[in-house]
XYZ file of C-alpha atoms in Angstrom:
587
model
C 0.000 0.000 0.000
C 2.947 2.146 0.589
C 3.744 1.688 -3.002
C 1.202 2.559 -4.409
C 0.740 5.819 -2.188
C 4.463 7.135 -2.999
C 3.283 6.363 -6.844
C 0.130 8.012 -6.585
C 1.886 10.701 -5.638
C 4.292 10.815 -8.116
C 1.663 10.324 -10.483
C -0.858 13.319 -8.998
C 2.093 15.799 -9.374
C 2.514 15.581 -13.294
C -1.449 14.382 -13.826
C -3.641 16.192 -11.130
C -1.718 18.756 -9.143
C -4.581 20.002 -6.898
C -5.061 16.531 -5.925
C -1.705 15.951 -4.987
C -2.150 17.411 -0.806
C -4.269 13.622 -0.284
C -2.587 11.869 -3.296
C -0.622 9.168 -1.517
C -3.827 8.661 1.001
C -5.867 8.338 -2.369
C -3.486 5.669 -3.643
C -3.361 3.588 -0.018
C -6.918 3.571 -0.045
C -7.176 2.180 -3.677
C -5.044 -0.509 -2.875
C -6.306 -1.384 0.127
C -9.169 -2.137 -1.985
C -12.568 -3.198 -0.199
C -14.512 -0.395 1.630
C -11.654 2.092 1.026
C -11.769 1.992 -2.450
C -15.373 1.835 -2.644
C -15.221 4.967 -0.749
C -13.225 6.517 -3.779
C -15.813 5.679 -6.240
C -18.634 6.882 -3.895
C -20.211 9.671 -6.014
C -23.264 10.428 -3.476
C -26.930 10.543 -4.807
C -28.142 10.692 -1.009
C -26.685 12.952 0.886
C -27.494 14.766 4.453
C -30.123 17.131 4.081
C -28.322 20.335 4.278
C -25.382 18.803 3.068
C -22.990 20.841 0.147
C -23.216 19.099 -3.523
C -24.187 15.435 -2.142
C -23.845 13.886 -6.110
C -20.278 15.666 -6.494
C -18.458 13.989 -8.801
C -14.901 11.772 -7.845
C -11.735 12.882 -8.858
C -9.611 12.199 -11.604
C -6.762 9.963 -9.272
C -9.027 7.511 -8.928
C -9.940 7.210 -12.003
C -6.695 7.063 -12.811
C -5.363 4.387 -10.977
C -8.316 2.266 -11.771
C -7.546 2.645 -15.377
C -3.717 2.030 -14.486
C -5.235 -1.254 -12.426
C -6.858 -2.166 -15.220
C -3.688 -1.980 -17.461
C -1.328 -3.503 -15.503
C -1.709 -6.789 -16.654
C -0.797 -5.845 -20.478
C 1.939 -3.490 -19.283
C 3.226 -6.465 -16.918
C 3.633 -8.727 -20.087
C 5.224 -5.851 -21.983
C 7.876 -5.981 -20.020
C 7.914 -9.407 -18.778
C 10.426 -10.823 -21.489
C 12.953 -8.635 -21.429
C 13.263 -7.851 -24.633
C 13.541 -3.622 -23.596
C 15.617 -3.414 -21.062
C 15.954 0.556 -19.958
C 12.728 3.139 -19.904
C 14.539 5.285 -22.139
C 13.313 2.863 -25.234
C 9.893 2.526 -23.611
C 9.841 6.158 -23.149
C 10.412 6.599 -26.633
C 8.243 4.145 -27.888
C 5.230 5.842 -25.940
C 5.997 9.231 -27.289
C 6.314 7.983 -30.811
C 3.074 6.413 -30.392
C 2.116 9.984 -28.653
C 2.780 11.648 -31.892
C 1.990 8.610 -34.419
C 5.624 8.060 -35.850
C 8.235 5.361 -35.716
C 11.166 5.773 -33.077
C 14.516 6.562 -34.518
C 17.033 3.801 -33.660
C 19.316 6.471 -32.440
C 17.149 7.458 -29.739
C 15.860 4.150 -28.738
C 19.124 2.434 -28.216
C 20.682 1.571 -24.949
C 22.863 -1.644 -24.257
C 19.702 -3.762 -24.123
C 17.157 -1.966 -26.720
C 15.900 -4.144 -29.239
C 16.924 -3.004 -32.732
C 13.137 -2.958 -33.570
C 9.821 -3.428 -31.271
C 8.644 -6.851 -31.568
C 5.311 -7.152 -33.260
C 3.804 -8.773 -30.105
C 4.821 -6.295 -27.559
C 3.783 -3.463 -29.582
C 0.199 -4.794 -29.143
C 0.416 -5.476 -25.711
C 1.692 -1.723 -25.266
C -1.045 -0.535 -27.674
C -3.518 -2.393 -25.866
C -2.376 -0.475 -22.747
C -3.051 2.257 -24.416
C -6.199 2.122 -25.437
C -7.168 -0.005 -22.163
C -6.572 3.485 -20.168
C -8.073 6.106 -22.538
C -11.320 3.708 -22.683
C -11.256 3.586 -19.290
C -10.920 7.014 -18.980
C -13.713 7.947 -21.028
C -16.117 5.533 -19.232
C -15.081 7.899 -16.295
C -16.550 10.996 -18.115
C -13.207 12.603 -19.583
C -13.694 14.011 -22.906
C -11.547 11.838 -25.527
C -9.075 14.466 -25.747
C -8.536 14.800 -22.030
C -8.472 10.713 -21.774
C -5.762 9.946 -24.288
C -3.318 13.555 -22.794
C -4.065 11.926 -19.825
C -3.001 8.902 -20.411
C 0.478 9.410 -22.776
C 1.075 12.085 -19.482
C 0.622 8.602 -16.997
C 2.697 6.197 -18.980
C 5.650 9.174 -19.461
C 5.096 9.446 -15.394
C 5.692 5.528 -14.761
C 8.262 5.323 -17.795
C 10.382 8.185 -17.027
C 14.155 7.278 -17.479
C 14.896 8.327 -14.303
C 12.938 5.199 -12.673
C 13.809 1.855 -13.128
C 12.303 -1.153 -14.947
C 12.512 -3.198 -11.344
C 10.445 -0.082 -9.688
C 8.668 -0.027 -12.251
C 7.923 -4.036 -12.203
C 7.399 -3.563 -8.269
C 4.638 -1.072 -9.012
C 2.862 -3.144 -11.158
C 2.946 -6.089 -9.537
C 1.747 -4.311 -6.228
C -1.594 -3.518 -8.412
C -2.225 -6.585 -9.561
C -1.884 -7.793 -6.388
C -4.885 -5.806 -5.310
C -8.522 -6.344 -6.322
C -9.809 -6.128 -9.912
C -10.133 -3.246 -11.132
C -13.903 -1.266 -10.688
C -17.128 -1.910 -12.611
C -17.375 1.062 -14.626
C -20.270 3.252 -13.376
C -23.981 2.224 -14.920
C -24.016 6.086 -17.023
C -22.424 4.425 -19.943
C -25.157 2.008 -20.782
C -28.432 4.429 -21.454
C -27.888 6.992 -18.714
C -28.737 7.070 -15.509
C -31.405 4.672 -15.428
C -32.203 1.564 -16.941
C -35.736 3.440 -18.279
C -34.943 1.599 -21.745
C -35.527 -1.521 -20.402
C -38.947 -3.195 -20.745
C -39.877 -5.620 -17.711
C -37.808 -9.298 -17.025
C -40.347 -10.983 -19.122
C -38.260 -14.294 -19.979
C -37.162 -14.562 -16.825
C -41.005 -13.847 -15.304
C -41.956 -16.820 -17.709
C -39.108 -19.171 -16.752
C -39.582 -18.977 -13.001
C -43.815 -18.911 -12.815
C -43.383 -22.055 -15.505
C -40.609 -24.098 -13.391
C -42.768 -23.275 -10.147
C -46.415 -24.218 -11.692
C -46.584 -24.910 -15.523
C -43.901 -27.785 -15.641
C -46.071 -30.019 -12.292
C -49.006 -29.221 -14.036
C -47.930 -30.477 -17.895
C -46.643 -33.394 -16.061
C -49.794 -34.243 -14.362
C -52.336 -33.649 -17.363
C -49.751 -35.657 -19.194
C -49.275 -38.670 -16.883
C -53.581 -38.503 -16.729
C -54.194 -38.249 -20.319
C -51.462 -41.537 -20.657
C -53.117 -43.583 -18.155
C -56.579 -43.055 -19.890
C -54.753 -43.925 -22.976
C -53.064 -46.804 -21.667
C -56.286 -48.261 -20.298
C -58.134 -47.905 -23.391
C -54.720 -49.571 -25.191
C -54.986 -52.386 -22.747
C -58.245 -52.882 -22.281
C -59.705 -52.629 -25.462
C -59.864 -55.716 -28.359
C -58.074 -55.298 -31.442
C -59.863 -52.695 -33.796
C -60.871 -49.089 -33.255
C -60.904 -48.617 -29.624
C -56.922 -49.643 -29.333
C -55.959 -47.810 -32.758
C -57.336 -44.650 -31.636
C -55.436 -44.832 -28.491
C -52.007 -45.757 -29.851
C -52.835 -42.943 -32.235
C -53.618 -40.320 -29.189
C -50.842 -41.830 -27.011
C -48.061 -40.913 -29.849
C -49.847 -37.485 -30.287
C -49.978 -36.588 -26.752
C -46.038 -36.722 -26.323
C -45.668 -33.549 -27.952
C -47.237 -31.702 -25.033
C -44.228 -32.985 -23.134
C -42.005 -30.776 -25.111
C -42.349 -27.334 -23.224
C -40.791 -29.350 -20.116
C -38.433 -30.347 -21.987
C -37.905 -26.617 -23.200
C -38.186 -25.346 -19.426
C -35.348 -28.476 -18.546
C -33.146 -27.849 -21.014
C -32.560 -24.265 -19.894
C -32.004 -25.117 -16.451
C -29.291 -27.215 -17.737
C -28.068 -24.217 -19.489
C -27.943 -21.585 -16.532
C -26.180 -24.258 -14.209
C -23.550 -25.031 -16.731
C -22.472 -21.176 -18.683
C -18.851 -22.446 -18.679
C -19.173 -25.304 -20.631
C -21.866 -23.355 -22.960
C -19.413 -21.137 -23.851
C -16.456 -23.818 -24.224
C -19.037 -25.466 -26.891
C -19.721 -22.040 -28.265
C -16.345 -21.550 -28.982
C -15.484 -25.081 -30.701
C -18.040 -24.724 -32.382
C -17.948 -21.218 -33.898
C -13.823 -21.209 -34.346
C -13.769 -17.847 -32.317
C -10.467 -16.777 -31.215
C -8.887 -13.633 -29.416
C -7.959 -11.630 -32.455
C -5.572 -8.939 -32.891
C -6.578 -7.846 -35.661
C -6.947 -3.417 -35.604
C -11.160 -3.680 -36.207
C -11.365 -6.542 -33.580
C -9.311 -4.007 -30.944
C -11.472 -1.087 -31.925
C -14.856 -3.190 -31.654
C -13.242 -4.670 -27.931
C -12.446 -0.705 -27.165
C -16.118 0.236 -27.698
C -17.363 -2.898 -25.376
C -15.017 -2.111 -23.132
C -16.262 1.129 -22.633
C -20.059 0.230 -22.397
C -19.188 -2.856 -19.963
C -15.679 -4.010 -19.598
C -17.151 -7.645 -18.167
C -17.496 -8.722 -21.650
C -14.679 -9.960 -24.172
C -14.629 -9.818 -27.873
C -13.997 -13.390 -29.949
C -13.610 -13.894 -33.599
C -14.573 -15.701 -36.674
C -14.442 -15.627 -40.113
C -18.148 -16.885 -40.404
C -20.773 -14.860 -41.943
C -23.804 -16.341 -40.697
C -24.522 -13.728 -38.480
C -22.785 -10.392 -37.326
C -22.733 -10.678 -33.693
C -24.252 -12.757 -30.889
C -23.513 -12.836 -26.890
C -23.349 -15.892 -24.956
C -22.035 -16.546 -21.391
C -18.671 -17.646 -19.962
C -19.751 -18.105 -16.562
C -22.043 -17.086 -13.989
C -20.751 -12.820 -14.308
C -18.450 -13.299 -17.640
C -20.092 -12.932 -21.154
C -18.332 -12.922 -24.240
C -19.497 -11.643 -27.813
C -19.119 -12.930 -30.655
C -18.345 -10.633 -33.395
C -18.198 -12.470 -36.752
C -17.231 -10.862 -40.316
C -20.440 -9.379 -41.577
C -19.917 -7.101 -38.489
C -16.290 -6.509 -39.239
C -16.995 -4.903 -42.595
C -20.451 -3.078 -41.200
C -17.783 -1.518 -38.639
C -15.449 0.235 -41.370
C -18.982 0.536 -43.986
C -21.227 2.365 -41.436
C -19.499 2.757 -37.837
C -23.066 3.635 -36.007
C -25.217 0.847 -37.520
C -22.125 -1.906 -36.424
C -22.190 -0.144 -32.780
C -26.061 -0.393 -32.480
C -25.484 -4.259 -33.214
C -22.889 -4.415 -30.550
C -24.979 -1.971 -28.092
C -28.197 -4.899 -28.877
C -26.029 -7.537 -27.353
C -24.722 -5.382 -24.891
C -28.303 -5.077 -23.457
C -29.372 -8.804 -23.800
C -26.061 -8.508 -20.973
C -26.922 -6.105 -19.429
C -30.687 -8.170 -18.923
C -28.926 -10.967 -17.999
C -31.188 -12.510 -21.374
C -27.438 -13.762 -22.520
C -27.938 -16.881 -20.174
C -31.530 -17.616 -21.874
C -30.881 -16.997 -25.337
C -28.062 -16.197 -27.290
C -25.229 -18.799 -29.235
C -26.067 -22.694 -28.165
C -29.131 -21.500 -26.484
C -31.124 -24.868 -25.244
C -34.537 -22.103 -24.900
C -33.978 -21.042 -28.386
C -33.195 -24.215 -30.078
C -36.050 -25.977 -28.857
C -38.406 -23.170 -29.155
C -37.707 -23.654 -32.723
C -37.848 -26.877 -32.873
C -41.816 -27.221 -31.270
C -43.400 -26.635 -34.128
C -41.494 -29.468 -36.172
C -41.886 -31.695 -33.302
C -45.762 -31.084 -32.699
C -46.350 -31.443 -36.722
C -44.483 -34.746 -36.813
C -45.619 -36.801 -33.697
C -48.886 -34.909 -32.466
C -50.869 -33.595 -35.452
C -49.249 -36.148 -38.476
C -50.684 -39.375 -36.643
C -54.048 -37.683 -35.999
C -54.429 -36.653 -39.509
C -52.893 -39.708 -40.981
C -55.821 -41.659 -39.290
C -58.612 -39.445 -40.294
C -57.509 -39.102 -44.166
C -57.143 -42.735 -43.973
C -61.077 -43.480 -42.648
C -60.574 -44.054 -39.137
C -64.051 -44.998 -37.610
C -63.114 -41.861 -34.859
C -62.412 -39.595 -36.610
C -64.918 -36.979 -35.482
C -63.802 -37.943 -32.269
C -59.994 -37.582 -32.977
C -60.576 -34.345 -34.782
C -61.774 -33.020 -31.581
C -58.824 -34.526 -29.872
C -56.000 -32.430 -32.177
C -57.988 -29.682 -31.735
C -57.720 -30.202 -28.009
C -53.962 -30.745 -28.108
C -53.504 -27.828 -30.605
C -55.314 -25.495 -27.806
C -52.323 -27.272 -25.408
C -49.910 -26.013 -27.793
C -51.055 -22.832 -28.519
C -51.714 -22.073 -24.870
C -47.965 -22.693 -23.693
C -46.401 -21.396 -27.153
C -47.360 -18.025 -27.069
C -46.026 -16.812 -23.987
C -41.965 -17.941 -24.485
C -42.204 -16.669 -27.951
C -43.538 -13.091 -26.950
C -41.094 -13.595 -24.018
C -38.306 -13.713 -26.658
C -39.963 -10.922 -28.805
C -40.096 -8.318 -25.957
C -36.193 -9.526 -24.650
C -35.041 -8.241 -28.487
C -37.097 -5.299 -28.621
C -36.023 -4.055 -25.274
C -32.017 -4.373 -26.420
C -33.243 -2.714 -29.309
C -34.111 0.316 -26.845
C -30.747 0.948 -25.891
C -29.141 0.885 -29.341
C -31.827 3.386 -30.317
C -30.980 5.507 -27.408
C -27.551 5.846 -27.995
C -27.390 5.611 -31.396
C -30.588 6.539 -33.084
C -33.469 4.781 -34.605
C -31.630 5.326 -37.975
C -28.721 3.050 -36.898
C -30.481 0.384 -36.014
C -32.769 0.205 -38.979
C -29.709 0.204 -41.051
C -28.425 -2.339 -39.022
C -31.697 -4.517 -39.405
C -30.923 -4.592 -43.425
C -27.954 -6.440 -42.641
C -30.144 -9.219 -41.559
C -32.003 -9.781 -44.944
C -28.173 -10.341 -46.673
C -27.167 -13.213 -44.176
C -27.194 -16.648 -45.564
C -30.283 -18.886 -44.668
C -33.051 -20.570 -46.478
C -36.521 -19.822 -45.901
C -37.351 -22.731 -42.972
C -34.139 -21.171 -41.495
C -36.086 -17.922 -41.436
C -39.389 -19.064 -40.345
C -37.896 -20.714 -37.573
C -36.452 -17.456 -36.406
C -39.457 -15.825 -35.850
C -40.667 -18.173 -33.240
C -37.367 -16.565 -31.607
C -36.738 -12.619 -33.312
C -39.543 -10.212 -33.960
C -39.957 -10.065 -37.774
C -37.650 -7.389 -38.782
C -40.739 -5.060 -39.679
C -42.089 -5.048 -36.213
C -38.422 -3.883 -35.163
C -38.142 -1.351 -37.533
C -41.775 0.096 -36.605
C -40.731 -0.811 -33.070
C -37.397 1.647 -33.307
C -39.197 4.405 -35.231
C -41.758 4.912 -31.989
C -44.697 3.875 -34.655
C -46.282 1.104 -32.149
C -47.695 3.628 -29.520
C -44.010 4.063 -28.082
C -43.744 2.894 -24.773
C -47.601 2.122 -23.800
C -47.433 -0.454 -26.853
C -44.559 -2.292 -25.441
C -45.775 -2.267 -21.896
C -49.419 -3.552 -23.146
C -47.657 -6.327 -25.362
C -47.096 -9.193 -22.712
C -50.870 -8.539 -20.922
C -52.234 -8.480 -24.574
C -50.774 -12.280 -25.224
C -52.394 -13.427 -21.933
C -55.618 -12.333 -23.262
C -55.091 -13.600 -27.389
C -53.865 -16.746 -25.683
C -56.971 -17.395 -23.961
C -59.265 -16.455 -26.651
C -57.116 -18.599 -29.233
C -57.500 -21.679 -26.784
C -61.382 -20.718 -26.586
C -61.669 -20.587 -30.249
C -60.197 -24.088 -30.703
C -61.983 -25.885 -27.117
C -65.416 -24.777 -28.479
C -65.238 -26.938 -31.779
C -63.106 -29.155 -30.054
C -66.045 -30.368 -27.204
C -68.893 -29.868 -29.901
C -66.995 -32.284 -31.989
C -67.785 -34.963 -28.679
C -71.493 -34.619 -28.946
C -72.023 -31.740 -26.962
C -75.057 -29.418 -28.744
C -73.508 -25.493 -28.863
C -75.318 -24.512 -25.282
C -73.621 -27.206 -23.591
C -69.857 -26.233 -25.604
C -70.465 -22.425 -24.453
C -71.038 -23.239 -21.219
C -67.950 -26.119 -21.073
C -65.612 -23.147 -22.845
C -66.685 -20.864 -20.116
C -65.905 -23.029 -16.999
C -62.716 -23.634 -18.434
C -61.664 -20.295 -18.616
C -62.425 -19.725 -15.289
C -60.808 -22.732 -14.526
C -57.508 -21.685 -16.432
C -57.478 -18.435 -15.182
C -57.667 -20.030 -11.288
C -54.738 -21.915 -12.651
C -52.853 -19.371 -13.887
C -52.968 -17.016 -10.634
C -49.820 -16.414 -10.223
C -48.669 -15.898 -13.786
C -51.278 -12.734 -14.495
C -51.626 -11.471 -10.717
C -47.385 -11.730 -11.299
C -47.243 -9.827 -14.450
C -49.823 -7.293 -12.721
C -47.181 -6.581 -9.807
C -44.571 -6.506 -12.096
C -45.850 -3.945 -14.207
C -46.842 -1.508 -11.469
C -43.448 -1.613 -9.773
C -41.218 -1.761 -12.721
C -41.270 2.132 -13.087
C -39.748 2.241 -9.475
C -37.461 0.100 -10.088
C -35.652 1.373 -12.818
C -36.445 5.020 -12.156
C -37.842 5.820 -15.138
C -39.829 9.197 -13.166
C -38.476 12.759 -14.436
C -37.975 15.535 -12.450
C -39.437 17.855 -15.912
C -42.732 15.091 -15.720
C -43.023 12.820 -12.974
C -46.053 10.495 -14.153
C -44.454 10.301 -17.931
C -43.082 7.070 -18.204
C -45.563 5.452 -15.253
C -48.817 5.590 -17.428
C -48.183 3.223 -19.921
C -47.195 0.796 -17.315
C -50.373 1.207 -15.218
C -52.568 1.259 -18.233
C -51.061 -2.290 -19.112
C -51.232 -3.709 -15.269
C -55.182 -3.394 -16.104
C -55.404 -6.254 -18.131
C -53.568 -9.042 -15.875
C -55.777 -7.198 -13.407
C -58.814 -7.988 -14.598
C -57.765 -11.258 -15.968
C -56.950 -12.432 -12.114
C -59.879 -10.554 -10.187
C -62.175 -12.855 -13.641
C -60.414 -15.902 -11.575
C -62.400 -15.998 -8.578
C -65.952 -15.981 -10.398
């Protein structure tokens, strides 16, 4: 810690001279780390009342050292083989990179210069580089400040008159300390999260794993016994052929457990996700200059996430995790030549997948995602072994088959019901990343950004598929232009499904029980009960999205001090619909 003060010091009295009278207590603190540091970063937002300027903003020191913390590790390798062995050749590498020209040999050499920088080190020094200035920036220095800043802290620590072992001994005393800081929430949207629309994939996962998953099982394991009996107990003919028939069919309603399963599998095991990712994909650290620019913009939105290449082009860019609080992206070469073709539209890509981090959505969907894959693959699934057998055995003369045509209805409705919700789930995740590339860079970007799509490679089952999955690209265009009712229309989107889901499973139950003999009085009254008895069911999923909509403004602070109630209406006009839907539950 003692270290680090006397360098602070040293540091504060060439970078920030009227922070220099608490400079070495600044630098103890921050590598002390724990509640010392934090105390460094602590930029108020609640302060006494009475109290002088409680949201003043930090210092540049800290700042500073973070960005020198966060550094250290490519400066440590720099120097790590030897190959420059007196600051006067680092020194004169800096400045030349200072000023953008080569270093003459003449004023490089020393008894252990190199005759000429080794291709590797120069990266690891020009990643230094642009580690700090990014870093900088995050911390709300203008550009131009960031990088004087930062040629003015590597001259500091590289100044002949210090040695390469102090030198050494300083770095290795910050890396010794903790990692450096998250950088503060303003660079993703401002101060609030307002752009983001409720945790509705998540909502979904957790009310299905706690009710929707016991309940598929138990209609399932019911529906199979009767099935079973009728198999068993029946004589050769009809009877038994119609319930081989519905016992194949009724396995596809197994397939949203297997949906919900499969994603559990995939949150408890990110690691080996990624791993697979990675084989798969062929992405690689790259140090190639458009793969270090695109890394320096991530960096400086959220420096948790790490850049990896490919040479594919079946998509430009796509997050997936690394572990429980690591997240890599992706960035594949469509994006590569959208970055030097039309820098905004390739950083509203990268600020999309940003967000699905920033939602934590990364562990749900994303590359290798077990939600997405299977999501997809329902429909197949449910055409092949639920609704194929059915029809086979009415086209072919079945003696049931008014009966069994009131059975696929039924296990259509099934389908329907418990389809709809993960797919607008899915829909509402992408549109609410969308609503952070819009914010920072326009609705303009973005839509630019969306034409990229329609040039990928893919046939056209490829594409249908990906609308169980991606709103159609239309939606998001009318979606980033404000032309769905802004705001109110996404808030009202996920209580609007609950409703078109239970009229869609109306519409099909009410042919489905006439179809059994029951005259259109009696079907009415059957469709009726079983709403009622639905919505009892699904209590917690509509009184859930109720809560959730009322409290989301609070918690992402989405009031202004200009209009308090402006961004709480559309959330408390949508919270009527669940509302209603649950108080309908307890006719």
């Amino acid at each position: 810690m003692e270290l680090v003060g006397a360098w602070s010091r040293r540091i504060a009295e060439r970078l920030t001279p009227h922070e220099i009278d608490f400079a070495a207590e600044v630098g103890s603190a921050y590598a002390e780390g724990g509640e010392r540091r934090r105390r460094l970063f602590a930029t108020g937002g609640g302060g006494e009342t009475g109290g002088f300027a409680p949201g003043a903003e930090i210092g540049e020191l800290p700042a500073i050292l973070d960005a020198l913390r966060a550094a250290a590790d490519h400066l440590h390798a720099f120097l790590a083989d030897g190959l420059i062995g007196n600051t006067l050749a680092v020194y004169a590498l800096i400045q030349a990179r200072r000023s953008g020209t080569t270093p003459s040999r003449e004023r490089t050499a020393g008894p252990s210069a190199p005759a000429e920088l080794n291709p590797g080190q120069g990266r690891l020094l020009d990643q230094a580089i642009a580690v700090l200035t990014e870093r900088l920036i995050a911390y709300g220095l203008s550009r131009e400040r960031a990088e004087q800043q930062t040629y003015r802290l590597l001259e500091t620590v590289f100044e002949p008159g210090n040695t390469l072992e102090e030198i050494q001994a300083l770095l290795a005393a910050l890396l010794a300390t903790d990692p450096a800081q998250l950088l503060p929430e303003p660079r993703l949207g401002g101060r609030t999260r307002s752009w983001m629309l409720p945790p509705w994939l998540w909502f979904y996962l957790i009310a299905y794993l706690l009710v929707g998953v016991p309940w598929l099982v138990g209609d399932w394991t019911r529906q199979a016994t009767d099935y079973w009996t009728l198999i068993t107990n029946s004589p050769v003919g009809v009877a038994r052929t119609a319930g081989i028939v519905l016992g194949a069919a009724s396995i596809a309603q197994l397939f949203p457990v297997l949906i919900l399963l499969g994603t559990v599998a995939s949150l408890l095991l990110p690691g080996y996700r990624g791993k697979r990712v990675e084989r798969r994909h062929g992405l690689r650290a790259s140090d190639n200059p458009v793969i270090e620019e695109i890394a320096a913009f991530v960096r400086r939105q959220d420096p948790s996430i790490e850049i990896r290449f490919s040479e594919s082009t079946r998509m430009p860019a796509r997050v997936y995790p690394m572990g429980w609080k690591k997240a890599r992206i992706a960035v594949f070469l469509p994006l590569t030549v959208l970055w030097r073709a039309d820098r905004e539209a390739a950083e509203a890509v990268l600020l999309h997948e940003i967000a699905h981090r920033r939602q934590l959505d990364h562990h749900v969907v994303g590359l290798a995602s077990p939600f997405t894959w299977l999501v997809r693959a329902w429909g197949p699934v449910f055409v092949l072994v639920g609704l194929l057998p059915i029809t086979l055995y009415v086209v072919l003369g079945g003696a049931a088959g008014r009966l069994m045509t009131g059975q696929l209805l039924v296990h259509t409705a099934v389908v329907a019901r418990m389809l709809l919700l993960p797919v607008m789930a899915l829909w509402l995740a992408e549109l609410s990343a969308d609503r952070l590339a819009v914010r920072q860079r326009g609705p303009d970007a973005l839509i630019r950004a969306l034409a990229l799509e329609r040039t990928l490679p893919g046939g056209r089952l490829s594409r249908a598929g990906r609308v169980l999955t991606h709103p159609p690209a239309a939606l998001r265009r009318k979606a980033a232009g404000g032309r769905l009712c802004g705001l109110t229309g996404l808030a009202v989107a996920w209580p609007a499904t609950l409703v078109a889901r239970l009229a869609l499973v109306s519409a099909l139950a009410l042919p489905a029980f006439m179809l059994t003999g029951e005259d259109i009085g009696a079907a009415i009254a059957h469709v009726l009960r079983s709403i009622v008895d639905g919505l009892a069911f699904d209590r917690l999923l509509v009184g859930g999205s109720a809560v959730l909509l009322v409290v989301w403004p609070w918690i992402v602070r989405t009031r202004h001090a200009g209009d308090r109630n402006s961004q709480l209406a559309p959330y408390a006009l949508a919270a009527v619909l669940p509302l209603a839907l649950y108080m309908t539950s307890f006719i």
